[in-house]
PDB file of C-alpha atoms in Angstrom:
ATOM      1  CA  UNK A 395       0.000   0.000   0.000  1.00  0.00           C
ATOM      2  CA  UNK A 396       1.400   3.384  -0.999  1.00  0.00           C
ATOM      3  CA  UNK A 397       2.166   5.950   1.651  1.00  0.00           C
ATOM      4  CA  UNK A 398      -0.174   8.880   2.199  1.00  0.00           C
ATOM      5  CA  UNK A 399       0.079  11.913  -0.100  1.00  0.00           C
ATOM      6  CA  UNK A 400       2.078  14.803   1.315  1.00  0.00           C
ATOM      7  CA  UNK A 401      -1.068  16.775   2.135  1.00  0.00           C
ATOM      8  CA  UNK A 402      -2.193  14.119   4.630  1.00  0.00           C
ATOM      9  CA  UNK A 403       1.035  13.857   6.636  1.00  0.00           C
ATOM     10  CA  UNK A 404       0.994  15.176  10.209  1.00  0.00           C
ATOM     11  CA  UNK A 405       2.324  18.612  11.045  1.00  0.00           C
ATOM     12  CA  UNK A 406       6.018  18.714  11.930  1.00  0.00           C
ATOM     13  CA  UNK A 407       8.327  21.525  13.028  1.00  0.00           C
ATOM     14  CA  UNK A 408      11.761  22.274  14.443  1.00  0.00           C
ATOM     15  CA  UNK A 409      11.900  22.523  18.217  1.00  0.00           C
ATOM     16  CA  UNK A 410      13.808  25.303  20.007  1.00  0.00           C
ATOM     17  CA  UNK A 411      17.408  24.552  20.921  1.00  0.00           C
ATOM     18  CA  UNK A 412      18.254  23.610  24.501  1.00  0.00           C
ATOM     19  CA  UNK A 413      16.442  21.530  27.086  1.00  0.00           C
ATOM     20  CA  UNK A 414      12.717  20.926  26.709  1.00  0.00           C
ATOM     21  CA  UNK A 415      11.156  22.263  29.910  1.00  0.00           C
ATOM     22  CA  UNK A 416       7.586  21.163  29.153  1.00  0.00           C
ATOM     23  CA  UNK A 417       7.524  18.019  27.028  1.00  0.00           C
ATOM     24  CA  UNK A 418       3.736  18.114  26.549  1.00  0.00           C
ATOM     25  CA  UNK A 419       3.648  21.658  25.094  1.00  0.00           C
ATOM     26  CA  UNK A 420       3.910  22.383  21.372  1.00  0.00           C
ATOM     27  CA  UNK A 421       7.485  23.700  21.688  1.00  0.00           C
ATOM     28  CA  UNK A 422       7.567  25.626  18.420  1.00  0.00           C
ATOM     29  CA  UNK A 423      10.188  28.206  17.532  1.00  0.00           C
ATOM     30  CA  UNK A 424       9.220  31.870  17.158  1.00  0.00           C
ATOM     31  CA  UNK A 425       8.492  32.155  14.294  1.00  0.00           C
ATOM     32  CA  UNK A 426       7.579  28.547  13.630  1.00  0.00           C
ATOM     33  CA  UNK A 427       9.913  26.561  11.362  1.00  0.00           C
ATOM     34  CA  UNK A 428       7.887  23.842   9.571  1.00  0.00           C
ATOM     35  CA  UNK A 429       9.539  20.590   8.506  1.00  0.00           C
ATOM     36  CA  UNK A 430       8.515  19.229   5.115  1.00  0.00           C
ATOM     37  CA  UNK A 431       7.372  15.736   4.238  1.00  0.00           C
ATOM     38  CA  UNK A 432      10.429  15.405   2.024  1.00  0.00           C
ATOM     39  CA  UNK A 433      12.663  16.089   5.019  1.00  0.00           C
ATOM     40  CA  UNK A 434      10.832  13.461   7.094  1.00  0.00           C
ATOM     41  CA  UNK A 435      11.130  10.871   4.348  1.00  0.00           C
ATOM     42  CA  UNK A 436      14.800  11.736   3.977  1.00  0.00           C
ATOM     43  CA  UNK A 437      15.496  10.573   7.547  1.00  0.00           C
ATOM     44  CA  UNK A 438      13.520   7.371   7.051  1.00  0.00           C
ATOM     45  CA  UNK A 439      10.023   8.213   8.304  1.00  0.00           C
ATOM     46  CA  UNK A 440       7.116   6.369   6.633  1.00  0.00           C
ATOM     47  CA  UNK A 441       3.468   7.359   7.028  1.00  0.00           C
ATOM     48  CA  UNK A 442      -0.031   6.150   6.156  1.00  0.00           C
ATOM     49  CA  UNK A 443      -3.391   7.760   6.972  1.00  0.00           C
ATOM     50  CA  UNK A 444      -6.126   5.318   8.067  1.00  0.00           C
ATOM     51  CA  UNK A 445      -9.674   5.697   9.371  1.00  0.00           C
ATOM     52  CA  UNK A 446      -9.269   4.654  12.999  1.00  0.00           C
ATOM     53  CA  UNK A 447     -12.767   5.844  13.967  1.00  0.00           C
ATOM     54  CA  UNK A 448     -14.421   3.389  11.569  1.00  0.00           C
ATOM     55  CA  UNK A 449     -13.339   0.325  13.573  1.00  0.00           C
ATOM     56  CA  UNK A 450     -13.471  -0.703  17.218  1.00  0.00           C
ATOM     57  CA  UNK A 451     -10.347  -1.636  19.155  1.00  0.00           C
ATOM     58  CA  UNK A 452      -9.868  -2.555  22.825  1.00  0.00           C
ATOM     59  CA  UNK A 453      -8.403   0.072  25.141  1.00  0.00           C
ATOM     60  CA  UNK A 454      -5.716  -2.364  26.223  1.00  0.00           C
ATOM     61  CA  UNK A 455      -4.751  -5.711  24.718  1.00  0.00           C
ATOM     62  CA  UNK A 456      -1.307  -7.235  25.289  1.00  0.00           C
ATOM     63  CA  UNK A 457      -0.913  -8.970  22.929  1.00  0.00           C
ATOM     64  CA  UNK A 458      -3.380  -8.222  20.150  1.00  0.00           C
ATOM     65  CA  UNK A 459      -3.279 -10.496  17.132  1.00  0.00           C
ATOM     66  CA  UNK A 460      -2.825  -8.402  13.969  1.00  0.00           C
ATOM     67  CA  UNK A 461      -4.636 -11.170  12.099  1.00  0.00           C
ATOM     68  CA  UNK A 462      -7.787  -9.862  13.811  1.00  0.00           C
ATOM     69  CA  UNK A 463      -7.584  -6.613  11.845  1.00  0.00           C
ATOM     70  CA  UNK A 464     -10.690  -6.007   9.741  1.00  0.00           C
ATOM     71  CA  UNK A 465      -9.638  -2.633   8.319  1.00  0.00           C
ATOM     72  CA  UNK A 466      -8.555  -3.593   4.769  1.00  0.00           C
ATOM     73  CA  UNK A 467      -5.929  -0.857   4.669  1.00  0.00           C
ATOM     74  CA  UNK A 468      -4.382  -1.953   7.960  1.00  0.00           C
ATOM     75  CA  UNK A 469      -4.465  -5.541   6.720  1.00  0.00           C
ATOM     76  CA  UNK A 470      -2.690  -4.511   3.532  1.00  0.00           C
ATOM     77  CA  UNK A 471       0.065  -2.696   5.420  1.00  0.00           C
ATOM     78  CA  UNK A 472       0.381  -5.625   7.848  1.00  0.00           C
ATOM     79  CA  UNK A 473       0.855  -8.109   5.019  1.00  0.00           C
ATOM     80  CA  UNK A 474       3.089  -5.885   2.881  1.00  0.00           C
ATOM     81  CA  UNK A 475       5.486  -5.220   5.745  1.00  0.00           C
ATOM     82  CA  UNK A 476       5.277  -8.544   7.556  1.00  0.00           C
ATOM     83  CA  UNK A 477       3.877  -7.395  10.899  1.00  0.00           C
ATOM     84  CA  UNK A 478       3.080 -10.528  12.883  1.00  0.00           C
ATOM     85  CA  UNK A 479       2.707  -9.261  16.469  1.00  0.00           C
ATOM     86  CA  UNK A 480       0.854  -6.316  17.960  1.00  0.00           C
ATOM     87  CA  UNK A 481      -0.437  -4.903  21.186  1.00  0.00           C
ATOM     88  CA  UNK A 482      -2.768  -2.041  22.044  1.00  0.00           C
ATOM     89  CA  UNK A 483      -2.167   0.367  24.896  1.00  0.00           C
ATOM     90  CA  UNK A 484      -3.790   3.503  26.276  1.00  0.00           C
ATOM     91  CA  UNK A 485      -1.461   6.053  27.824  1.00  0.00           C
ATOM     92  CA  UNK A 486      -3.694   7.927  30.259  1.00  0.00           C
ATOM     93  CA  UNK A 487      -3.586   8.602  34.013  1.00  0.00           C
ATOM     94  CA  UNK A 488      -6.501   6.191  34.561  1.00  0.00           C
ATOM     95  CA  UNK A 489      -5.003   3.275  32.607  1.00  0.00           C
ATOM     96  CA  UNK A 490      -1.229   3.483  33.081  1.00  0.00           C
ATOM     97  CA  UNK A 491       0.167   2.916  36.586  1.00  0.00           C
ATOM     98  CA  UNK A 492       2.807   5.459  37.642  1.00  0.00           C
ATOM     99  CA  UNK A 493       1.666   7.575  34.729  1.00  0.00           C
ATOM    100  CA  UNK A 494       3.911  10.633  35.119  1.00  0.00           C
ATOM    101  CA  UNK A 495       6.994   8.504  35.773  1.00  0.00           C
ATOM    102  CA  UNK A 496       6.313   6.393  32.682  1.00  0.00           C
ATOM    103  CA  UNK A 497       5.657   9.431  30.485  1.00  0.00           C
ATOM    104  CA  UNK A 498       8.954  10.968  31.569  1.00  0.00           C
ATOM    105  CA  UNK A 499      10.726   7.675  30.815  1.00  0.00           C
ATOM    106  CA  UNK A 500       9.251   7.607  27.286  1.00  0.00           C
ATOM    107  CA  UNK A 501      10.858  11.013  26.744  1.00  0.00           C
ATOM    108  CA  UNK A 502      14.433   9.792  27.206  1.00  0.00           C
ATOM    109  CA  UNK A 503      16.313  10.015  23.902  1.00  0.00           C
ATOM    110  CA  UNK A 504      16.993   6.508  22.587  1.00  0.00           C
ATOM    111  CA  UNK A 505      17.145   4.108  19.647  1.00  0.00           C
ATOM    112  CA  UNK A 506      15.767   0.613  19.029  1.00  0.00           C
ATOM    113  CA  UNK A 507      17.354  -2.314  17.244  1.00  0.00           C
ATOM    114  CA  UNK A 508      14.281  -2.665  15.030  1.00  0.00           C
ATOM    115  CA  UNK A 509      11.817  -0.449  13.193  1.00  0.00           C
ATOM    116  CA  UNK A 510       9.280   1.265  15.466  1.00  0.00           C
ATOM    117  CA  UNK A 511       5.679   1.154  14.247  1.00  0.00           C
ATOM    118  CA  UNK A 512       2.812   3.046  15.854  1.00  0.00           C
ATOM    119  CA  UNK A 513      -0.809   3.307  14.737  1.00  0.00           C
ATOM    120  CA  UNK A 514      -2.723   5.981  16.649  1.00  0.00           C
ATOM    121  CA  UNK A 515      -6.276   4.860  17.395  1.00  0.00           C
ATOM    122  CA  UNK A 516      -7.297   7.849  19.488  1.00  0.00           C
ATOM    123  CA  UNK A 517      -5.921  10.804  21.375  1.00  0.00           C
ATOM    124  CA  UNK A 518      -2.722  12.548  20.362  1.00  0.00           C
ATOM    125  CA  UNK A 519       0.930  13.022  21.197  1.00  0.00           C
ATOM    126  CA  UNK A 520       4.361  13.836  19.847  1.00  0.00           C
ATOM    127  CA  UNK A 521       7.164  11.843  18.291  1.00  0.00           C
ATOM    128  CA  UNK A 522      10.420  13.782  18.361  1.00  0.00           C
ATOM    129  CA  UNK A 523      13.148  12.635  15.957  1.00  0.00           C
ATOM    130  CA  UNK A 524      16.647  13.915  15.241  1.00  0.00           C
ATOM    131  CA  UNK A 525      17.186  15.426  11.811  1.00  0.00           C
ATOM    132  CA  UNK A 526      20.411  15.286   9.806  1.00  0.00           C
ATOM    133  CA  UNK A 527      21.808  18.287  11.669  1.00  0.00           C
ATOM    134  CA  UNK A 528      20.995  16.630  15.023  1.00  0.00           C
ATOM    135  CA  UNK A 529      18.167  19.069  15.732  1.00  0.00           C
ATOM    136  CA  UNK A 530      14.865  17.952  17.185  1.00  0.00           C
ATOM    137  CA  UNK A 531      11.890  17.642  14.825  1.00  0.00           C
ATOM    138  CA  UNK A 532       8.512  17.374  16.560  1.00  0.00           C
ATOM    139  CA  UNK A 533       5.749  15.411  14.781  1.00  0.00           C
ATOM    140  CA  UNK A 534       2.185  15.809  16.094  1.00  0.00           C
ATOM    141  CA  UNK A 535       0.470  12.442  15.772  1.00  0.00           C
ATOM    142  CA  UNK A 536      -3.285  11.977  16.040  1.00  0.00           C
ATOM    143  CA  UNK A 537      -5.994   9.368  15.463  1.00  0.00           C
ATOM    144  CA  UNK A 538      -5.590   7.602  12.124  1.00  0.00           C
ATOM    145  CA  UNK A 539      -1.838   8.193  11.857  1.00  0.00           C
ATOM    146  CA  UNK A 540       0.291   5.110  11.209  1.00  0.00           C
ATOM    147  CA  UNK A 541       3.960   6.008  11.296  1.00  0.00           C
ATOM    148  CA  UNK A 542       7.200   4.051  11.282  1.00  0.00           C
ATOM    149  CA  UNK A 543      10.596   5.146  12.544  1.00  0.00           C
ATOM    150  CA  UNK A 544      13.645   3.417  11.092  1.00  0.00           C
ATOM    151  CA  UNK A 545      15.903   1.202  13.179  1.00  0.00           C
ATOM    152  CA  UNK A 546      18.628   3.240  14.849  1.00  0.00           C
ATOM    153  CA  UNK A 547      17.119   6.736  14.659  1.00  0.00           C
ATOM    154  CA  UNK A 548      17.375   8.850  17.820  1.00  0.00           C
ATOM    155  CA  UNK A 549      13.879   9.653  19.018  1.00  0.00           C
ATOM    156  CA  UNK A 550      11.566  10.103  22.004  1.00  0.00           C
ATOM    157  CA  UNK A 551       7.813  10.139  22.612  1.00  0.00           C
ATOM    158  CA  UNK A 552       5.339  12.010  24.781  1.00  0.00           C
ATOM    159  CA  UNK A 553       1.648  12.632  25.163  1.00  0.00           C
ATOM    160  CA  UNK A 554       0.555  16.201  24.534  1.00  0.00           C
ATOM    161  CA  UNK A 555      -1.373  18.416  26.953  1.00  0.00           C
ATOM    162  CA  UNK A 556      -4.521  16.283  26.540  1.00  0.00           C
ATOM    163  CA  UNK A 557      -2.746  13.483  28.468  1.00  0.00           C
ATOM    164  CA  UNK A 558      -4.266  10.673  26.421  1.00  0.00           C
ATOM    165  CA  UNK A 559      -3.217   8.504  23.504  1.00  0.00           C
ATOM    166  CA  UNK A 560      -4.599   5.139  22.348  1.00  0.00           C
ATOM    167  CA  UNK A 561      -2.102   3.320  20.181  1.00  0.00           C
ATOM    168  CA  UNK A 562      -1.337   0.026  18.466  1.00  0.00           C
ATOM    169  CA  UNK A 563       2.272  -1.112  18.428  1.00  0.00           C
ATOM    170  CA  UNK A 564       3.212  -3.469  15.624  1.00  0.00           C
ATOM    171  CA  UNK A 565       6.251  -5.713  15.257  1.00  0.00           C
ATOM    172  CA  UNK A 566       7.920  -8.071  12.832  1.00  0.00           C
ATOM    173  CA  UNK A 567       8.349 -11.253  14.872  1.00  0.00           C
ATOM    174  CA  UNK A 568       8.804 -11.035  18.627  1.00  0.00           C
ATOM    175  CA  UNK A 569       8.348  -7.549  20.104  1.00  0.00           C
ATOM    176  CA  UNK A 570      11.379  -5.392  20.737  1.00  0.00           C
ATOM    177  CA  UNK A 571      11.002  -3.483  23.986  1.00  0.00           C
ATOM    178  CA  UNK A 572      14.577  -2.477  24.807  1.00  0.00           C
ATOM    179  CA  UNK A 573      15.523   1.189  24.392  1.00  0.00           C
ATOM    180  CA  UNK A 574      19.202   2.053  24.042  1.00  0.00           C
ATOM    181  CA  UNK A 575      19.670   5.529  25.448  1.00  0.00           C
ATOM    182  CA  UNK A 576      21.965   8.045  23.832  1.00  0.00           C
ATOM    183  CA  UNK A 577      24.949   7.984  23.521  1.00  0.00           C
ATOM    184  CA  UNK A 578      25.139   4.691  21.622  1.00  0.00           C
ATOM    185  CA  UNK A 579      26.992   5.591  18.423  1.00  0.00           C
ATOM    186  CA  UNK A 580      28.769   2.218  18.381  1.00  0.00           C
ATOM    187  CA  UNK A 581      25.545   0.206  18.579  1.00  0.00           C
ATOM    188  CA  UNK A 582      25.022  -1.908  15.459  1.00  0.00           C
ATOM    189  CA  UNK A 583      21.621  -0.351  14.743  1.00  0.00           C
ATOM    190  CA  UNK A 584      22.948   3.194  15.097  1.00  0.00           C
ATOM    191  CA  UNK A 585      25.862   2.403  12.794  1.00  0.00           C
ATOM    192  CA  UNK A 586      23.390   0.974  10.274  1.00  0.00           C
ATOM    193  CA  UNK A 587      21.221   4.105  10.442  1.00  0.00           C
ATOM    194  CA  UNK A 588      24.208   6.429  10.133  1.00  0.00           C
ATOM    195  CA  UNK A 589      25.458   4.627   7.045  1.00  0.00           C
ATOM    196  CA  UNK A 590      22.016   4.514   5.476  1.00  0.00           C
ATOM    197  CA  UNK A 591      20.827   8.066   6.160  1.00  0.00           C
ATOM    198  CA  UNK A 592      23.551  10.360   7.477  1.00  0.00           C
ATOM    199  CA  UNK A 593      26.844   9.598   5.733  1.00  0.00           C
ATOM    200  CA  UNK A 594      25.632  10.924   2.377  1.00  0.00           C
ATOM    201  CA  UNK A 595      24.762  14.212   4.072  1.00  0.00           C
ATOM    202  CA  UNK A 596      28.253  14.420   5.568  1.00  0.00           C
ATOM    203  CA  UNK A 597      29.829  13.846   2.153  1.00  0.00           C
ATOM    204  CA  UNK A 598      27.763  16.661   0.631  1.00  0.00           C
ATOM    205  CA  UNK A 599      28.847  19.054   3.393  1.00  0.00           C
ATOM    206  CA  UNK A 600      32.503  18.142   2.838  1.00  0.00           C
TER     207      UNK A 600
END
């Protein structure tokens, strides 16, 4: 299934330099500096727009069998990309024990040794990813957004000020839970990402 047209991608922008004092706020520069779809694709982001409201999903299901998907578009993406495991979580003060502690932990900058796939079923939040100049790009994800982050990209996640997000996490094979916090430049997945997405940029600058 082809990715969504540029007009359907979520809004993204550069975050201000320095520490993020309020992770749930928009954190836009003054004036705002939008990030284009081309720039997101260039660092390995993939995106599809689905109709999450048209189908019912449990608030929490660990695991959730992706074979149970009845949305034909989700089924197509599942089969095309080989997703064989999923779970569904709701990040909200009423459903996640030690909510504030967990939300702060999600916001630690890290990588994974596999692609990260998130389908937003309800609510909203932010994925922050590092661009080629090591600046933070904030992506505002909402219901219907299915986004993948490539293996080895530095990123972090947070809810926004609404304090609620309902999401499906998809995996190829057994789930990968382990975050590797920055710095981890020698990690195999980071080396792979650097070679695949960043080295060409360095050559151009030279």
